[in-house]
mmCIF file of C-alpha atoms in Angstrom:
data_model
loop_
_atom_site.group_PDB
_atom_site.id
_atom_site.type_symbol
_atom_site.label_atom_id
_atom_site.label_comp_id
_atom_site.label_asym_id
_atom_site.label_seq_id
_atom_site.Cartn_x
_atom_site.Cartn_y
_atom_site.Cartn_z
ATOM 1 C CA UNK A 75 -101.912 82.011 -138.298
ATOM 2 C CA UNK A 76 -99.569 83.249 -135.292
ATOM 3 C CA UNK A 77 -99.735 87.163 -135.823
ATOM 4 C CA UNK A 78 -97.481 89.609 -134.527
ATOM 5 C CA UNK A 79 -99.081 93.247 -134.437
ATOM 6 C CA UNK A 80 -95.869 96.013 -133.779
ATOM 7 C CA UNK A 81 -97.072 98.891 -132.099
ATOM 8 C CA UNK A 82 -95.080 102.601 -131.965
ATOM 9 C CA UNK A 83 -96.041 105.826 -130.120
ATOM 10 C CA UNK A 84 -98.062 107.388 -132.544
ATOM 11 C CA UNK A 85 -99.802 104.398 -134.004
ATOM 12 C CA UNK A 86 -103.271 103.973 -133.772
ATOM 13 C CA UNK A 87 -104.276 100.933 -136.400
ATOM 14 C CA UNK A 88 -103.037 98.391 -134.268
ATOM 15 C CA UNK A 89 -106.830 97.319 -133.192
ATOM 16 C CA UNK A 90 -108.167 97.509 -136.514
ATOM 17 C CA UNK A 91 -105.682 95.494 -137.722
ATOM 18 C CA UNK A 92 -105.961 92.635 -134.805
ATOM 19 C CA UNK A 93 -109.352 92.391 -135.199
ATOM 20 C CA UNK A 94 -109.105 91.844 -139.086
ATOM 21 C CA UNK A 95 -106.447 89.110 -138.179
ATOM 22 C CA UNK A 96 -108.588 87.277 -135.691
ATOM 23 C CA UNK A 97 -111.612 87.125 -137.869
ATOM 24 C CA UNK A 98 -109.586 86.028 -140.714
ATOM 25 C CA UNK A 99 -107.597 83.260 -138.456
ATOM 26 C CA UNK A 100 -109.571 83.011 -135.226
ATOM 27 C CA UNK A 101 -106.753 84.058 -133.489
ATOM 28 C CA UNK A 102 -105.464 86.694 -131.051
ATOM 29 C CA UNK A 103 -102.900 88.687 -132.825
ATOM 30 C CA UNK A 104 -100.126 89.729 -130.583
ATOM 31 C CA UNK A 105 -99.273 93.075 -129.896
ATOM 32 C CA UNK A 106 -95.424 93.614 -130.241
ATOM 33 C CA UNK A 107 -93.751 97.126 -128.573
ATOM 34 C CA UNK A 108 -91.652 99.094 -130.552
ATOM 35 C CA UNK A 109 -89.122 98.642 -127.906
ATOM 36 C CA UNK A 110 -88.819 95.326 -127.975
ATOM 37 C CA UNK A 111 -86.179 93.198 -129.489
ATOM 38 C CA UNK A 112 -87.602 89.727 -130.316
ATOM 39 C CA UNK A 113 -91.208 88.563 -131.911
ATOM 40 C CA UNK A 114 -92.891 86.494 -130.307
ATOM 41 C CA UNK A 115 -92.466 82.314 -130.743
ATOM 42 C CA UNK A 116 -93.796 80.968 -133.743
ATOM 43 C CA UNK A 117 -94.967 84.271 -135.231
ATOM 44 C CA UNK A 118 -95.979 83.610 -139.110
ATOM 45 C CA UNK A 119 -97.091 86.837 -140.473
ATOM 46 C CA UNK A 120 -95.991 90.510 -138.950
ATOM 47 C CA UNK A 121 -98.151 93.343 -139.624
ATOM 48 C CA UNK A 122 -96.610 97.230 -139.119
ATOM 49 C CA UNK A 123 -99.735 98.983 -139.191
ATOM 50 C CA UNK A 124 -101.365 102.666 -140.268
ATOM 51 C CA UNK A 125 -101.632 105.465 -137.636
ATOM 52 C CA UNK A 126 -98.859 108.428 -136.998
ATOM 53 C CA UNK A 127 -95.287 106.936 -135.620
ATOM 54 C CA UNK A 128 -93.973 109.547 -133.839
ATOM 55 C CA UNK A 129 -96.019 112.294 -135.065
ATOM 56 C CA UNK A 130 -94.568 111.604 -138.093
ATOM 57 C CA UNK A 131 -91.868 113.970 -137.223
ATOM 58 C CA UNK A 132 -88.869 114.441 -139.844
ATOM 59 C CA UNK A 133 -90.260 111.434 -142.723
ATOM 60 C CA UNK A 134 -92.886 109.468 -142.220
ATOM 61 C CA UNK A 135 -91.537 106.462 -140.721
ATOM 62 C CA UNK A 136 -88.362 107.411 -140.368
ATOM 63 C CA UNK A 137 -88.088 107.188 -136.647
ATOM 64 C CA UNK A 138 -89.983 104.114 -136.338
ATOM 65 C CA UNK A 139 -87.681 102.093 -139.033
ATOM 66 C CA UNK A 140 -84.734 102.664 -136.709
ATOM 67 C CA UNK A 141 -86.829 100.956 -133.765
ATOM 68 C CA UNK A 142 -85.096 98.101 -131.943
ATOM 69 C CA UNK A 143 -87.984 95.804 -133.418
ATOM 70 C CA UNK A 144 -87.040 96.411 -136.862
ATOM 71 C CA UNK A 145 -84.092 94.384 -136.586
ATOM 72 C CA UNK A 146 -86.185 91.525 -135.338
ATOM 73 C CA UNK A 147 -88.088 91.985 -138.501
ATOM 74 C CA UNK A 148 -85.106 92.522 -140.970
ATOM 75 C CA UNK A 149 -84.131 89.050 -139.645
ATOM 76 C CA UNK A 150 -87.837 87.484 -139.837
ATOM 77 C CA UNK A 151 -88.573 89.043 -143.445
ATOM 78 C CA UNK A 152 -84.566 87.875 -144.518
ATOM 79 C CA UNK A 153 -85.619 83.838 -143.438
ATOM 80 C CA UNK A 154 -88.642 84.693 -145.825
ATOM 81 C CA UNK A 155 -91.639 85.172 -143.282
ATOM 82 C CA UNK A 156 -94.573 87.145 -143.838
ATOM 83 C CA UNK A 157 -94.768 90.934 -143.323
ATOM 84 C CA UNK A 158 -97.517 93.417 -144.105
ATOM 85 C CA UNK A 159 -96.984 97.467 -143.651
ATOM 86 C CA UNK A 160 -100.308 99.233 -144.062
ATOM 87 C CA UNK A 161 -100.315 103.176 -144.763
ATOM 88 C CA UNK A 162 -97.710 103.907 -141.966
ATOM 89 C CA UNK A 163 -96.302 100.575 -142.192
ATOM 90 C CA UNK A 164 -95.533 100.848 -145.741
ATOM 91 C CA UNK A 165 -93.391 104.602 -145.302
ATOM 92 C CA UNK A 166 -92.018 102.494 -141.968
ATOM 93 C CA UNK A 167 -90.634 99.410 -144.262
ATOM 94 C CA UNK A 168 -89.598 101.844 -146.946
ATOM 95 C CA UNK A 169 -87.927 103.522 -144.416
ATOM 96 C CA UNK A 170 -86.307 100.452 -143.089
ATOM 97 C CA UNK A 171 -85.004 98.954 -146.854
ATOM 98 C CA UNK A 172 -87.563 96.319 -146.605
ATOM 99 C CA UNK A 173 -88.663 97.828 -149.538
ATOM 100 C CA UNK A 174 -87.577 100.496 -152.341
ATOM 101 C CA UNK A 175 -89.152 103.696 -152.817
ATOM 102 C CA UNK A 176 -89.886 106.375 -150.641
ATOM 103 C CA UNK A 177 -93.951 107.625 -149.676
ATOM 104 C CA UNK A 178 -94.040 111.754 -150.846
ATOM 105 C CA UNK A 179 -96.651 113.795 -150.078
ATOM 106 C CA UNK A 180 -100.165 113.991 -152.311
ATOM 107 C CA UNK A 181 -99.691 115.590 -155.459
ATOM 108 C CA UNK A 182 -102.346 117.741 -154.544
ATOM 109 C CA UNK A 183 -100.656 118.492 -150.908
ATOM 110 C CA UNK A 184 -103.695 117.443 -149.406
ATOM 111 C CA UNK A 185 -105.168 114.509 -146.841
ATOM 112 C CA UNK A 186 -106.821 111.910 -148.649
ATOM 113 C CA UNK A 187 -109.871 110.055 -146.649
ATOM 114 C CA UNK A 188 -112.297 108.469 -148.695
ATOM 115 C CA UNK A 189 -112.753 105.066 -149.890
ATOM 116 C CA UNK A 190 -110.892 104.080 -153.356
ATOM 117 C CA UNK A 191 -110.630 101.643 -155.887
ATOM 118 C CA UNK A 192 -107.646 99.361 -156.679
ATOM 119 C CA UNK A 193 -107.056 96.869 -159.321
ATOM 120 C CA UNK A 194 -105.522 93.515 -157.948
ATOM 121 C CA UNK A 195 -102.707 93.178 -160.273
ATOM 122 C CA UNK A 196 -101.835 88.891 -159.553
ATOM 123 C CA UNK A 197 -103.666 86.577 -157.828
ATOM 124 C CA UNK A 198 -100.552 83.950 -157.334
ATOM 125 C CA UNK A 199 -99.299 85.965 -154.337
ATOM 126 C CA UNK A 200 -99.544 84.958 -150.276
ATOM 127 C CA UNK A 201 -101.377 88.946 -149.762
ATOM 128 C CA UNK A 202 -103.376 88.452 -153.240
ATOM 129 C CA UNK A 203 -104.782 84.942 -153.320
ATOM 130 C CA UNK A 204 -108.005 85.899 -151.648
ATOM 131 C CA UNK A 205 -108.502 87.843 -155.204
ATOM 132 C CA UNK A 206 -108.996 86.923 -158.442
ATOM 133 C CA UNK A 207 -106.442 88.659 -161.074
ATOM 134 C CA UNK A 208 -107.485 92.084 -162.082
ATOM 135 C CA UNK A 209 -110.601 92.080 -159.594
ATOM 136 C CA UNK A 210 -111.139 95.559 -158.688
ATOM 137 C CA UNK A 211 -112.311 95.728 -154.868
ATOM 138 C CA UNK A 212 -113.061 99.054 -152.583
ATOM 139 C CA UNK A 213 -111.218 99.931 -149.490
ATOM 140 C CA UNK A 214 -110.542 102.968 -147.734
ATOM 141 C CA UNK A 215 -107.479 105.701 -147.877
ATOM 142 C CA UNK A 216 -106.561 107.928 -145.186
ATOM 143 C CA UNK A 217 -103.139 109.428 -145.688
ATOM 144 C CA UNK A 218 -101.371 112.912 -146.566
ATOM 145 C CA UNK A 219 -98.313 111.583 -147.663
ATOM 146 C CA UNK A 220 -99.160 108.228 -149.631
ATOM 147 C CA UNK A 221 -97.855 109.500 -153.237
ATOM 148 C CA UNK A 222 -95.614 106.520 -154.401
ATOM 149 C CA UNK A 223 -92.350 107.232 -155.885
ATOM 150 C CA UNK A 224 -88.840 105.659 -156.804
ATOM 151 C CA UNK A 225 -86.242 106.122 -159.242
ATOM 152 C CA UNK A 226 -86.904 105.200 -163.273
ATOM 153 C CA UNK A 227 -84.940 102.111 -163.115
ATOM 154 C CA UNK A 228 -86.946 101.099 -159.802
ATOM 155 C CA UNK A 229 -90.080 101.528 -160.918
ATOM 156 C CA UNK A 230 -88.917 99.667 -164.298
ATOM 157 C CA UNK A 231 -87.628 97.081 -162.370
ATOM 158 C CA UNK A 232 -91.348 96.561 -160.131
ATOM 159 C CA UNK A 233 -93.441 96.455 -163.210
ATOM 160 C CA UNK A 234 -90.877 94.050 -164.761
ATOM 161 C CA UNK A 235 -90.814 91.494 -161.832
ATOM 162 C CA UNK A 236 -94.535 91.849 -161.364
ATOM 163 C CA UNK A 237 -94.078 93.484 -157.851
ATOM 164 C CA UNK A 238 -96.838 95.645 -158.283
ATOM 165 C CA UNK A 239 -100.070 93.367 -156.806
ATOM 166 C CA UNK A 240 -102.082 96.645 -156.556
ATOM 167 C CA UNK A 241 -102.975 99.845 -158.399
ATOM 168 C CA UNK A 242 -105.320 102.563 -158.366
ATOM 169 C CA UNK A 243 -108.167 102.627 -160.422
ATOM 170 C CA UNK A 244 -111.531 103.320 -161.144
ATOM 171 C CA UNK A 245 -114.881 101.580 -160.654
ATOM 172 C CA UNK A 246 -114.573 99.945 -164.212
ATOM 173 C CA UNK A 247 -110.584 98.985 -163.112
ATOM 174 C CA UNK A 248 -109.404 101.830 -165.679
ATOM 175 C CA UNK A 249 -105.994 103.210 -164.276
ATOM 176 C CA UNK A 250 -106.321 106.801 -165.475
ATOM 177 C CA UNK A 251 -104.959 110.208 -163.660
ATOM 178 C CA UNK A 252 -108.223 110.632 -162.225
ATOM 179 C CA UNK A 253 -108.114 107.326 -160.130
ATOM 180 C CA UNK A 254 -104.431 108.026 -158.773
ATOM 181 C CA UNK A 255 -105.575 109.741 -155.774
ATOM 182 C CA UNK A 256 -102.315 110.894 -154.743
ATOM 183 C CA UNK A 257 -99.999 111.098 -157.963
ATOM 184 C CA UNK A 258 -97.975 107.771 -157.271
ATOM 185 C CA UNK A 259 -96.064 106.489 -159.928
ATOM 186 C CA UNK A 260 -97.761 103.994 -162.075
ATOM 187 C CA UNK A 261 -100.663 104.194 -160.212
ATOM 188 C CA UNK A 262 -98.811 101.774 -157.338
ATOM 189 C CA UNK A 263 -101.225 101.912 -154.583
ATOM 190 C CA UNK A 264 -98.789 98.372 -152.854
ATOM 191 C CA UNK A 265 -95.855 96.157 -153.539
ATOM 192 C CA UNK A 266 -93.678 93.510 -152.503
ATOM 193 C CA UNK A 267 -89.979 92.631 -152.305
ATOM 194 C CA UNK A 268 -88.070 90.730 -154.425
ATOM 195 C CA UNK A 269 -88.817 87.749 -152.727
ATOM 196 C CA UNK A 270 -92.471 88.285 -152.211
ATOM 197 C CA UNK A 271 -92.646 87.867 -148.624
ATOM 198 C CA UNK A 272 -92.463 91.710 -147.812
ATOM 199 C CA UNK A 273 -95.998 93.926 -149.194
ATOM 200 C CA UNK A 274 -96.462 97.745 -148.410
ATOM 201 C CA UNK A 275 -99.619 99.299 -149.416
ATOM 202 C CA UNK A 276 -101.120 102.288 -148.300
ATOM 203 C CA UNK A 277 -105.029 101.781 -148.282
ATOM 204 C CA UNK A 278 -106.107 100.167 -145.350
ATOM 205 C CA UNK A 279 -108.252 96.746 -146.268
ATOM 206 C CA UNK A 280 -108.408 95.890 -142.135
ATOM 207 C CA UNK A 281 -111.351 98.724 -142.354
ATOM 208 C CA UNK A 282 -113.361 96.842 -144.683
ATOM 209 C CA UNK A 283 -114.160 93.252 -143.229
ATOM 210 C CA UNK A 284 -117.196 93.077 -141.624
ATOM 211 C CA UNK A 285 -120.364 93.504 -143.099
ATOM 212 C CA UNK A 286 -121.766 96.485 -140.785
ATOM 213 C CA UNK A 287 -118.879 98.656 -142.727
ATOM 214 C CA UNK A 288 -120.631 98.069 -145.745
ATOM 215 C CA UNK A 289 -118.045 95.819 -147.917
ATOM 216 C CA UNK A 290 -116.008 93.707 -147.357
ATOM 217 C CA UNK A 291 -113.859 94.160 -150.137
ATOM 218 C CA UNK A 292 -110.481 93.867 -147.591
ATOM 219 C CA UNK A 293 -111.474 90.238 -146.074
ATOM 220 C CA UNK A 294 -109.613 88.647 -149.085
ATOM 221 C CA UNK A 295 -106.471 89.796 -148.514
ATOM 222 C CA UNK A 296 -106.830 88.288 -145.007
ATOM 223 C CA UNK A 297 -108.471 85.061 -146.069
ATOM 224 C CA UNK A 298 -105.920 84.924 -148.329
ATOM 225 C CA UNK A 299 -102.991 85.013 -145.981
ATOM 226 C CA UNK A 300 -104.435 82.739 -143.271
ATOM 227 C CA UNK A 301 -105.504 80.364 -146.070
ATOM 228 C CA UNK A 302 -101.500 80.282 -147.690
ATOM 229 C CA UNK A 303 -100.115 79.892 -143.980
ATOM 230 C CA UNK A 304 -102.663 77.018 -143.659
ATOM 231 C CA UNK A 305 -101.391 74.933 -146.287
ATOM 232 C CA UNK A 306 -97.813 75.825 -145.828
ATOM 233 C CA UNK A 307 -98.523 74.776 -142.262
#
């Protein structure tokens, strides 16, 4: 798995996120500058990681999206490879029309750090395979402005294609106002494109793969990638 890591001022992910790749793939994720207008040869997956693009400064993301290495990526996500945005990433590809929907702040105007549940909504999916349907697994949150939203027919449109892969919940997998941690709509905690090649989501599962954090709820999303890429190889 050939991973390609984009990096903006303000980011600071990109290390969690190589290391989650390498133990997943036993490979050295590359690290791509913002500035840049190619990926690297042979890249299979590209990740736009969490952190604080440009200070988030006007939107969240909004800067970064018009990056000259988002055009690389519009092209590498339009021939139908693999792209993940984590918490920053996701506002980033929203921003960019990788994916519909726009990241508002927390219903409760508040930064959200703690670790959550989500309900893993398909299991037939290159970022869900590591999971079984409707496992519930833990990983953290750290965002202010992670509250999920989109117009009716949108959000009709993701529940309808089964674009939602996954949702707040509770411990028991419940999806109940108490769970949504930041007021998104429909719970969505991450979702892909239309053609399933694109995911945003905003907990981050690169913080929970190694056993010294406690759970490893995030290594299947990971596994699950390397292992798709592995057969498709």
């Amino acid at each position: 798995m050939k991973s390609a890591v984009l990096v903006f001022p303000g980011i600071n992910r990109e290390r969690d996120m190589a290391r989650a790749l390498k133990l997943a793939s036993g490979q050295e994720a590359a690290m791509v500058w913002h500035a840049d207008t190619a990926l690297p040869k042979g890249t299979d997956l590209v990740v736009v990681p969490g952190g604080f693009s440009y200070g988030d400064y006007l939107r969240c993301g909004a800067i970064a999206a018009r990056a000259p290495v988002m055009d690389a990526v519009r092209k590498f996500a339009a021939g139908g490879g693999l792209v993940l945005g984590v918490c920053n990433g996701f506002q980033i590809l929203c921003e960019a029309g990788l994916l519909p929907g726009v990241l508002m702040r927390n219903a409760r105007l508040k930064f959200v750090c703690k670790d959550v549940h989500l309900r893993v909504e398909r299991s037939d999916t290159p970022f869900t395979r590591g999971y079984n349907a409707g496992q519930v697994i833990r990983v953290p949150v750290a965002h202010g402005e992670g509250n999920y939203e989109a117009d009716e027919e949108t959000v009709k449109r993701l529940e309808d294609e089964g674009r939602v892969l996954y949702r707040y919940c509770s411990a028991e997998g419940i999806v109940d106002e108490e769970s949504n941690i930041n007021g998104a709509a429909q719970s969505i905690a991450g979702i892909v494109n239309e053609g399933g090649n694109v995911l945003g989501m905003m907990p981050h599962p690169e913080n929970h793969v190694e056993d010294i954090m406690g759970c490893t709820d995030g290594r299947g999303l990971f596994a699950g990638l390397a292992a798709h890429l592995e057969k498709a190889a």
